[in-house]
Tab-separated table of C-alpha atoms and ligand atoms in Angstrom:
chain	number	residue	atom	x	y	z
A	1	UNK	CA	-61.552	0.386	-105.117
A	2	UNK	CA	-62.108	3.388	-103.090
A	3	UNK	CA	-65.440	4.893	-101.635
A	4	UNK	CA	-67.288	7.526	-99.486
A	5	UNK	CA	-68.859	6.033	-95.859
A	6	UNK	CA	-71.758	8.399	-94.896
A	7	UNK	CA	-75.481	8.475	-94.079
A	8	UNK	CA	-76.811	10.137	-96.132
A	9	UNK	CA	-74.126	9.989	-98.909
A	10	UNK	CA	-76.875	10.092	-102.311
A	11	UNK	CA	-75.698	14.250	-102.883
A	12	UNK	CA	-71.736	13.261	-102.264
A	13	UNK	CA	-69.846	15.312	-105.021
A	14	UNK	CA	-66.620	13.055	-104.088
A	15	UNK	CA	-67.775	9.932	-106.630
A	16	UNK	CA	-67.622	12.373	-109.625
A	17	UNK	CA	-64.293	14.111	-108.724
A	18	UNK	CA	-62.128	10.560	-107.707
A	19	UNK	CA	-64.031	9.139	-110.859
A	20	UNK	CA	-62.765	12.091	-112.891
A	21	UNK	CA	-59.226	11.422	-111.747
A	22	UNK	CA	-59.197	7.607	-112.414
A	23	UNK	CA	-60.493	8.576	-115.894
A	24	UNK	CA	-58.261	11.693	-116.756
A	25	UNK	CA	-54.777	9.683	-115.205
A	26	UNK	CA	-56.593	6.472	-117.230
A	27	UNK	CA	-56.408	4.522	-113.789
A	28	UNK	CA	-57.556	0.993	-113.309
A	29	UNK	CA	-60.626	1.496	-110.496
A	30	UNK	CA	-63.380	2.799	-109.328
A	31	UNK	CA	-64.928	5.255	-106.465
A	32	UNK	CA	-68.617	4.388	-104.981
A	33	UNK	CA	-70.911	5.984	-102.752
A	34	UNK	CA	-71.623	3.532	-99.710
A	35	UNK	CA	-74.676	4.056	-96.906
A	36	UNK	CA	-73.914	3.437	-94.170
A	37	UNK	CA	-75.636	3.219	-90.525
A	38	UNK	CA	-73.734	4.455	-87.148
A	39	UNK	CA	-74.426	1.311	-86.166
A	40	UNK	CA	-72.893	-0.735	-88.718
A	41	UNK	CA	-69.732	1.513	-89.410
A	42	UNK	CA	-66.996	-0.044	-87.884
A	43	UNK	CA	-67.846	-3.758	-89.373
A	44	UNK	CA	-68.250	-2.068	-92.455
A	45	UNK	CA	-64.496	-0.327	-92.605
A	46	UNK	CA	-62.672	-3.759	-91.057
A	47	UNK	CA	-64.408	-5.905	-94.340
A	48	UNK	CA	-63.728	-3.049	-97.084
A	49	UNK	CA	-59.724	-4.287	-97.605
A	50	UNK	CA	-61.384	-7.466	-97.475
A	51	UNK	CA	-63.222	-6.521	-100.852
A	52	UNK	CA	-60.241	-4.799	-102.480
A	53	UNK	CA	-60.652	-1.693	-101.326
A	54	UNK	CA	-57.580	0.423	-100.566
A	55	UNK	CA	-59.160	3.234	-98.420
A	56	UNK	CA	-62.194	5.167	-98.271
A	57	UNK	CA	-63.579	8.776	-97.213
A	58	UNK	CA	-65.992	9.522	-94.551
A	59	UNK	CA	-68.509	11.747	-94.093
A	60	UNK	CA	-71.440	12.911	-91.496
A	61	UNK	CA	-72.126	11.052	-89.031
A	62	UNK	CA	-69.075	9.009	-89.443
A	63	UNK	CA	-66.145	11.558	-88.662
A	64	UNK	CA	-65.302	10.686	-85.507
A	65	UNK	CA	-66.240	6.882	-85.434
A	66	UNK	CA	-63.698	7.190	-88.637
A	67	UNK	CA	-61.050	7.706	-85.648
A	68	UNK	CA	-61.896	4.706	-83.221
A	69	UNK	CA	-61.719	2.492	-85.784
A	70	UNK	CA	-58.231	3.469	-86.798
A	71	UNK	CA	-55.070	1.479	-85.649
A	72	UNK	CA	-53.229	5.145	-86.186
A	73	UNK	CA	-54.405	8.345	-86.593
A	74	UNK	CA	-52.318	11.657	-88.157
A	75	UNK	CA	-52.193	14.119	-85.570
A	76	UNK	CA	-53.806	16.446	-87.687
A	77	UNK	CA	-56.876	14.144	-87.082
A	78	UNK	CA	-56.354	13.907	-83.601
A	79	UNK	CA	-56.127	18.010	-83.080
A	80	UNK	CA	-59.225	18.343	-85.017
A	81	UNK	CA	-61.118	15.236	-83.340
A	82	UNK	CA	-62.370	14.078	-86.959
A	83	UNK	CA	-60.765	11.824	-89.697
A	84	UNK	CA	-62.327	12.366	-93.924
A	85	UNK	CA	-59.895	9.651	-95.225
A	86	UNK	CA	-59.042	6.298	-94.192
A	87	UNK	CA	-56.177	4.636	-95.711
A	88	UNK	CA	-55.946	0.131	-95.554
A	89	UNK	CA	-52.576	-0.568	-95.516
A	90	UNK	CA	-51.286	-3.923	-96.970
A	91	UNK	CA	-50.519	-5.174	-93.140
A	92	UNK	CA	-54.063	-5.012	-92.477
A	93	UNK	CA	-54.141	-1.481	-90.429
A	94	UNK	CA	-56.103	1.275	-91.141
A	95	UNK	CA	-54.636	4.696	-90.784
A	96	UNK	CA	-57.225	7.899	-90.470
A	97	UNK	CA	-56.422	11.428	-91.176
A	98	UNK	CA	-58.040	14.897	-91.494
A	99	UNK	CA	-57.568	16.380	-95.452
A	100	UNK	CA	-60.296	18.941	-95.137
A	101	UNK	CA	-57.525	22.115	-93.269
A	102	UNK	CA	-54.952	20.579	-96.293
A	103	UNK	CA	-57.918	21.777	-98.938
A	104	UNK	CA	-58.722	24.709	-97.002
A	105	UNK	CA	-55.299	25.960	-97.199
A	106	UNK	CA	-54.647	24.828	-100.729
A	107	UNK	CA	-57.941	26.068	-102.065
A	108	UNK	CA	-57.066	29.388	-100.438
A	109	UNK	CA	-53.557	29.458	-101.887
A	110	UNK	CA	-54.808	28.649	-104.853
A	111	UNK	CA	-57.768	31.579	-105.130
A	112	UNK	CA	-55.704	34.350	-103.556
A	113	UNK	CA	-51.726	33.331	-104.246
A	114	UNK	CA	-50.484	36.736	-102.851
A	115	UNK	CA	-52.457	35.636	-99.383
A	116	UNK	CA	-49.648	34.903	-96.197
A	117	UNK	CA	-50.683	34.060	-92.762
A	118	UNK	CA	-48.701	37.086	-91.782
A	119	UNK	CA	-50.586	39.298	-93.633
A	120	UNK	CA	-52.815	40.109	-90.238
A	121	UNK	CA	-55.531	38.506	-88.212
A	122	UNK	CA	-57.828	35.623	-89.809
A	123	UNK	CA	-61.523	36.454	-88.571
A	124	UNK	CA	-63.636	32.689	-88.759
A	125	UNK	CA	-67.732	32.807	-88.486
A	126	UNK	CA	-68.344	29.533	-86.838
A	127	UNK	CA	-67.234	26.630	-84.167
A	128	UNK	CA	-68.444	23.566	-85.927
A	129	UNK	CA	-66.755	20.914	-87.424
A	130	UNK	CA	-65.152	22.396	-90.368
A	131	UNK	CA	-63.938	25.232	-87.792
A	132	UNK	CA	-61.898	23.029	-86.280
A	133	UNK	CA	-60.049	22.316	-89.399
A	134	UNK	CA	-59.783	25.644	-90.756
A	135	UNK	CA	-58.657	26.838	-87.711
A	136	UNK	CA	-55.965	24.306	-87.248
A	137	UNK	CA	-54.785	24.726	-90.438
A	138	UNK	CA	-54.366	28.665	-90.383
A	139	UNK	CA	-52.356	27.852	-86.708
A	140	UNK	CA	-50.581	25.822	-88.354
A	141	UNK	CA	-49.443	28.156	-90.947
A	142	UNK	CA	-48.433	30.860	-88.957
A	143	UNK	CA	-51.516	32.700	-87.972
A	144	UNK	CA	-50.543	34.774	-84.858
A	145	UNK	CA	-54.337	36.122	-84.504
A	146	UNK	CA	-57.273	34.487	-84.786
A	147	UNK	CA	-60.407	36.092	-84.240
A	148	UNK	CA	-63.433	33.725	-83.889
A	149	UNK	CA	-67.149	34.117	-83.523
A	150	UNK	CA	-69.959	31.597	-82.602
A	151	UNK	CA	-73.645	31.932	-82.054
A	152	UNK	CA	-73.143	29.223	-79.425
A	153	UNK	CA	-69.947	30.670	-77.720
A	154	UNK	CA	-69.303	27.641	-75.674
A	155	UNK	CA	-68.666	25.849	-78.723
A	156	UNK	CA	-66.214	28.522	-79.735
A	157	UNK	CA	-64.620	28.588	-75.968
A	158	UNK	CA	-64.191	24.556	-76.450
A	159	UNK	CA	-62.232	25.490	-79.526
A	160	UNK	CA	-60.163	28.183	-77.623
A	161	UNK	CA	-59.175	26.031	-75.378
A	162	UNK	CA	-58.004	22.953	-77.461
A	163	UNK	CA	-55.798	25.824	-79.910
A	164	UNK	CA	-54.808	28.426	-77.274
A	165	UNK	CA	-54.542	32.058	-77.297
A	166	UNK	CA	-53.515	33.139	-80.551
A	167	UNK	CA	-57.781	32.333	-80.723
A	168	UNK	CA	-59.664	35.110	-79.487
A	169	UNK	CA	-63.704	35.042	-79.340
A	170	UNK	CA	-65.714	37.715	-80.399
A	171	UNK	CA	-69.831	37.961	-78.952
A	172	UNK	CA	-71.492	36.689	-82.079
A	173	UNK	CA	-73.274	40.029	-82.013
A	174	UNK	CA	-70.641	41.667	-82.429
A	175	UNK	CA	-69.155	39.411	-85.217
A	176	UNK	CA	-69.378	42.090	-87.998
A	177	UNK	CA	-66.253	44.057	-86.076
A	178	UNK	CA	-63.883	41.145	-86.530
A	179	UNK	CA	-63.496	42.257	-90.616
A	180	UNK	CA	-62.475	45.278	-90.188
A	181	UNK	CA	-58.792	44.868	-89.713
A	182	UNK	CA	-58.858	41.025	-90.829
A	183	UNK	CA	-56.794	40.557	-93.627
A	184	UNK	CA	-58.868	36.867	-94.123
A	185	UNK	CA	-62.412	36.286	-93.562
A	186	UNK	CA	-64.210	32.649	-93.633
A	187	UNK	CA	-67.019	31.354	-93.374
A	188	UNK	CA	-67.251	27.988	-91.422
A	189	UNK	CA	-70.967	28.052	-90.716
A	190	UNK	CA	-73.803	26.383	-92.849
A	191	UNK	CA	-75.891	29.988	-93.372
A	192	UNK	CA	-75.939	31.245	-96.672
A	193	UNK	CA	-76.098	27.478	-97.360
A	194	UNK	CA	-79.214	26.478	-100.166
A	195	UNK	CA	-82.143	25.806	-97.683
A	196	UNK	CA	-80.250	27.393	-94.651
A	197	UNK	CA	-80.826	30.822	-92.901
A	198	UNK	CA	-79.076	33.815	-94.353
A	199	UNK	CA	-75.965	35.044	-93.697
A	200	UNK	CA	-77.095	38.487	-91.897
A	201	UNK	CA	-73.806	39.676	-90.012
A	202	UNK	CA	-73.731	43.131	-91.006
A	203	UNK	CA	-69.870	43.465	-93.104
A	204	UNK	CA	-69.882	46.956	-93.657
A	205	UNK	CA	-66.395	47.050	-91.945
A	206	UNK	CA	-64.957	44.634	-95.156
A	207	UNK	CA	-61.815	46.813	-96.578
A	208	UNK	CA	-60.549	46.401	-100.050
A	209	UNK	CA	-57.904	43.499	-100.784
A	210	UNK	CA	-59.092	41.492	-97.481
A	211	UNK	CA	-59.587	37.784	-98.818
A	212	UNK	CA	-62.772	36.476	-98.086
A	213	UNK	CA	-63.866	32.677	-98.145
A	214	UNK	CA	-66.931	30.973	-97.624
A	215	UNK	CA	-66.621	27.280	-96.882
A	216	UNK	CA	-70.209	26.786	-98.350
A	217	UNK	CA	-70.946	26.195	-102.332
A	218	UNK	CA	-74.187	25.266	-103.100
A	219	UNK	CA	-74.307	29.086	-104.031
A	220	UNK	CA	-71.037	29.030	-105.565
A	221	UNK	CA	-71.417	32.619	-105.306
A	222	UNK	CA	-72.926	32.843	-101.796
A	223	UNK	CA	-74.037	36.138	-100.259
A	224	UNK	CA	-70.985	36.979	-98.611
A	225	UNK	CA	-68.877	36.796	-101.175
A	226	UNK	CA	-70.848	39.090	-103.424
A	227	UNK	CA	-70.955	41.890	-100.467
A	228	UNK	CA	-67.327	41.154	-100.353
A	229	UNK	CA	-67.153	41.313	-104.164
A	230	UNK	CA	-68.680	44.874	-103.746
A	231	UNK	CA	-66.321	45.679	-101.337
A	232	UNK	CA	-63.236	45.210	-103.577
A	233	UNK	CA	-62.421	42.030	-102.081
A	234	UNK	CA	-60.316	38.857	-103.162
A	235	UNK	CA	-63.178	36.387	-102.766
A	236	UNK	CA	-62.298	32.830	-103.144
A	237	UNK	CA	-65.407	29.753	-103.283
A	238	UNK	CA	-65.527	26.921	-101.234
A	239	UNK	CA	-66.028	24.420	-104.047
A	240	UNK	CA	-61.832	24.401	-104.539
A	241	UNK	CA	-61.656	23.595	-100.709
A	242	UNK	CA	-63.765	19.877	-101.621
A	243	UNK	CA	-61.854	19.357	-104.383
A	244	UNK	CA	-58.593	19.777	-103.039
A	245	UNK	CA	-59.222	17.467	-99.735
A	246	UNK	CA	-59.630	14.720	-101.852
A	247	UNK	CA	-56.160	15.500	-103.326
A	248	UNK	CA	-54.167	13.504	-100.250
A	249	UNK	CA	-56.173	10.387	-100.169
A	250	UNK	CA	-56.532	9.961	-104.095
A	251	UNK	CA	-52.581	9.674	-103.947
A	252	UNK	CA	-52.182	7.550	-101.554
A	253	UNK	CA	-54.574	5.013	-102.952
A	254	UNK	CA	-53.880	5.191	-106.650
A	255	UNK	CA	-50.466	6.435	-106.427
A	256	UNK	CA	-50.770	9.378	-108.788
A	257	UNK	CA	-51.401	13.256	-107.214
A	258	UNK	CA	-54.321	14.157	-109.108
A	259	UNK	CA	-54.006	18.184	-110.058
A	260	UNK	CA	-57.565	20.676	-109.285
A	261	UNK	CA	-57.656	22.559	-112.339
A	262	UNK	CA	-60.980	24.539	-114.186
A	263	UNK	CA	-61.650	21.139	-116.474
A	264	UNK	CA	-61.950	19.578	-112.941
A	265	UNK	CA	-64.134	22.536	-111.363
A	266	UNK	CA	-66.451	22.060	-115.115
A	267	UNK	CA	-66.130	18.310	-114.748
A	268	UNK	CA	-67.685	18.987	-110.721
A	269	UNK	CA	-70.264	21.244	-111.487
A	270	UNK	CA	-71.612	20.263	-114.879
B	301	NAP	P1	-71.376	21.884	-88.052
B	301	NAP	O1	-70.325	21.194	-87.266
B	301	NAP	O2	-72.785	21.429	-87.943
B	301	NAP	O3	-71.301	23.463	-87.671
B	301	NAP	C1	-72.275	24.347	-88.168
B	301	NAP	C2	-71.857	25.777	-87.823
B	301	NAP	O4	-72.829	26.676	-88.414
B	301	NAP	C3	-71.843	26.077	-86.322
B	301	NAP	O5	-70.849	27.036	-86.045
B	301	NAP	C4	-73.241	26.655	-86.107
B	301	NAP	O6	-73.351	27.484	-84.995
B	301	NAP	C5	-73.400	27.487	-87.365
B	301	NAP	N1	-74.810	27.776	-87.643
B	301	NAP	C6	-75.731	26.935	-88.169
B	301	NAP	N2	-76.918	27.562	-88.255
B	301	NAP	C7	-76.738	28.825	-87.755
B	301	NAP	C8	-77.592	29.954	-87.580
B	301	NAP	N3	-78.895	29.925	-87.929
B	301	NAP	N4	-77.057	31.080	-87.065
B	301	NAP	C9	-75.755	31.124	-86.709
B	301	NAP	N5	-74.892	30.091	-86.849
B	301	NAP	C10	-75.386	28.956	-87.365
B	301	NAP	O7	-71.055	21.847	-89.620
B	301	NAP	P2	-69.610	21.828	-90.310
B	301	NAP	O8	-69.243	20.423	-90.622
B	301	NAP	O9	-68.685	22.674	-89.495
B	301	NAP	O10	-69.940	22.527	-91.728
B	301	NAP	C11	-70.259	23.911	-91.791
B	301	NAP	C12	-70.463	24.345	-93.253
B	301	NAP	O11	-69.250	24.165	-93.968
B	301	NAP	C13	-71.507	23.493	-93.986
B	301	NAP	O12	-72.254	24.361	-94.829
B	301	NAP	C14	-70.691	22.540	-94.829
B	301	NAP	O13	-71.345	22.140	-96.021
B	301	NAP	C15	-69.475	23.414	-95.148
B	301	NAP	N6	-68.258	22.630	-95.425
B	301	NAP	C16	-67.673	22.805	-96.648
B	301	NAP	C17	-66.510	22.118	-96.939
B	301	NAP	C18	-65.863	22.326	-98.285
B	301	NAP	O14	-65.086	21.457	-98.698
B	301	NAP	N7	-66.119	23.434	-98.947
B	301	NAP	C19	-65.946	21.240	-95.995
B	301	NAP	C20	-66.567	21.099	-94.748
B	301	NAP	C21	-67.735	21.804	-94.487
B	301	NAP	P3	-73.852	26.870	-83.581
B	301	NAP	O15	-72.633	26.219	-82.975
B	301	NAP	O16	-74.332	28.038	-82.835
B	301	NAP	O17	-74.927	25.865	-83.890
């Protein structure tokens, strides 16, 4: 048994794409969607190996509760001060890590194979949560410029600080001037989102071939990446980005690396 923690966790795609797995690699098992409140969290995770279970994901507000309650923690999850996956290991201990940079990078590589992280500077909309992530996970793979832009540039400044200066903030004002000589574009914040505010930095600057991502899919096709689109971009959706996080944990608790593939992405949205 594996499962999803969060509150509220009713809209969670992640039950259909582990069930999908356990079905297509005809697995013994099953994947449920568990509410849960902040204050009940950690009591929850310490009785789930209890019940079987052999790890779990984690979702809002549980992130970074999903790290105190681990006896280890990957230092991927400690750079980006959230853990998605928790892992009960037969001695009892519970190991946390971070899988959503891993699906960033692998959705990315997937969408736009001739992308490198030398290509030029990465230019990120946002200093939330999935920032953090992203932005690891480009450091991590060589980025020597990033270019980042908040509407709340404290939050981007925090982020500056904990990743150093190959990180360098742009007035959110100004945001629309990162693109031009970006040779990746993402966007970490919610707008463009169904039933959030639009996505209204002017892109005019976008060049042809720059790869553009948008962390949000609910559009698939938001508005940026049909301006990009226009542009003669390589435009690459964020569903791929869920799918592959779950990739990690699925193989450590069912012992088979499950593969994202377009039956998968049908499987998802149908
Ligand atoms: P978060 O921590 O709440 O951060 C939200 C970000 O959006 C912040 O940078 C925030 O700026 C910005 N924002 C929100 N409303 C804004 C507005 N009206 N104008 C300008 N900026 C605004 O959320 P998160 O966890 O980082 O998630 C961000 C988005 O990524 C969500 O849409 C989420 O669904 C998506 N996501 C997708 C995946 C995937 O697998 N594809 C994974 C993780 C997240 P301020 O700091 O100024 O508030």
């Amino acid at each position: 048994m594996a499962g999803v923690l969060g509150n509220a966790v009713a809209h969670s795609k992640s039950p259909k794409l582990h069930r999908h797995w356990l079905q297509r690699y005809n697995l013994r098992g099953d994947y449920v969607p568990l509410h849960v409140n902040e204050a009940d969290f950690s009591q929850v995770v310490r009785t789930l190996p209890k019940m079987g279970f052999v790890g779990a994901n984690v979702t809002i507000p549980h992130k970074i509760a999903a790290l105190e309650v681990a006896d280890q923690v990957s230092d991927r999850a400690i750079l980006i001060g959230a853990a998605n996956t928790l892992i009960f290991r037969g001695d009892g201990s519970i190991y946390a890590d971070n899988t959503d940079g891993y699906g960033f990078l692998a959705n990315l590589r997937q969408g736009a194979p001739g992308w490198a992280a030398s290509d030029g500077p990465c230019a990120v909309f946002g200093a939330g949560g999935a920032a953090r992530a992203v932005i690891s996970s480009l450091l991590e793979s060589g980025a020597e410029k990033i270019y980042l832009s908040n509407r709340t540039r404290p939050k981007a400044e925090a982020l500056k600080s904990d990743f150093g200066s190959r990180v360098q903030i742009i007035e959110w004002v100004q945001a629309g001037n990162m693109v031009e000589d970006a040779a990746l574009v993402v966007n970490t914040t919610s707008l463009g989102m169904v039933g959030a505010a639009e996505f209204r930095v002017p892109l005019d600057g976008l060049r042809r071939g720059t790869v553009v991502t948008d962390l949000v899919y609910n559009p698939l096709r938001t508005p940026l990446l049909q301006q990009a689109d226009q542009a003669g971009c390589i435009t690459v959706d964020g569903l791929g980005m869920l799918l592959h996080q779950g990739v990690p944990g699925f193989e450590r608790w069912f012992g088979v690396r499950p593969e994202v593939d377009d039956a998968l992405r049908a499987a998802i949205l149908g």
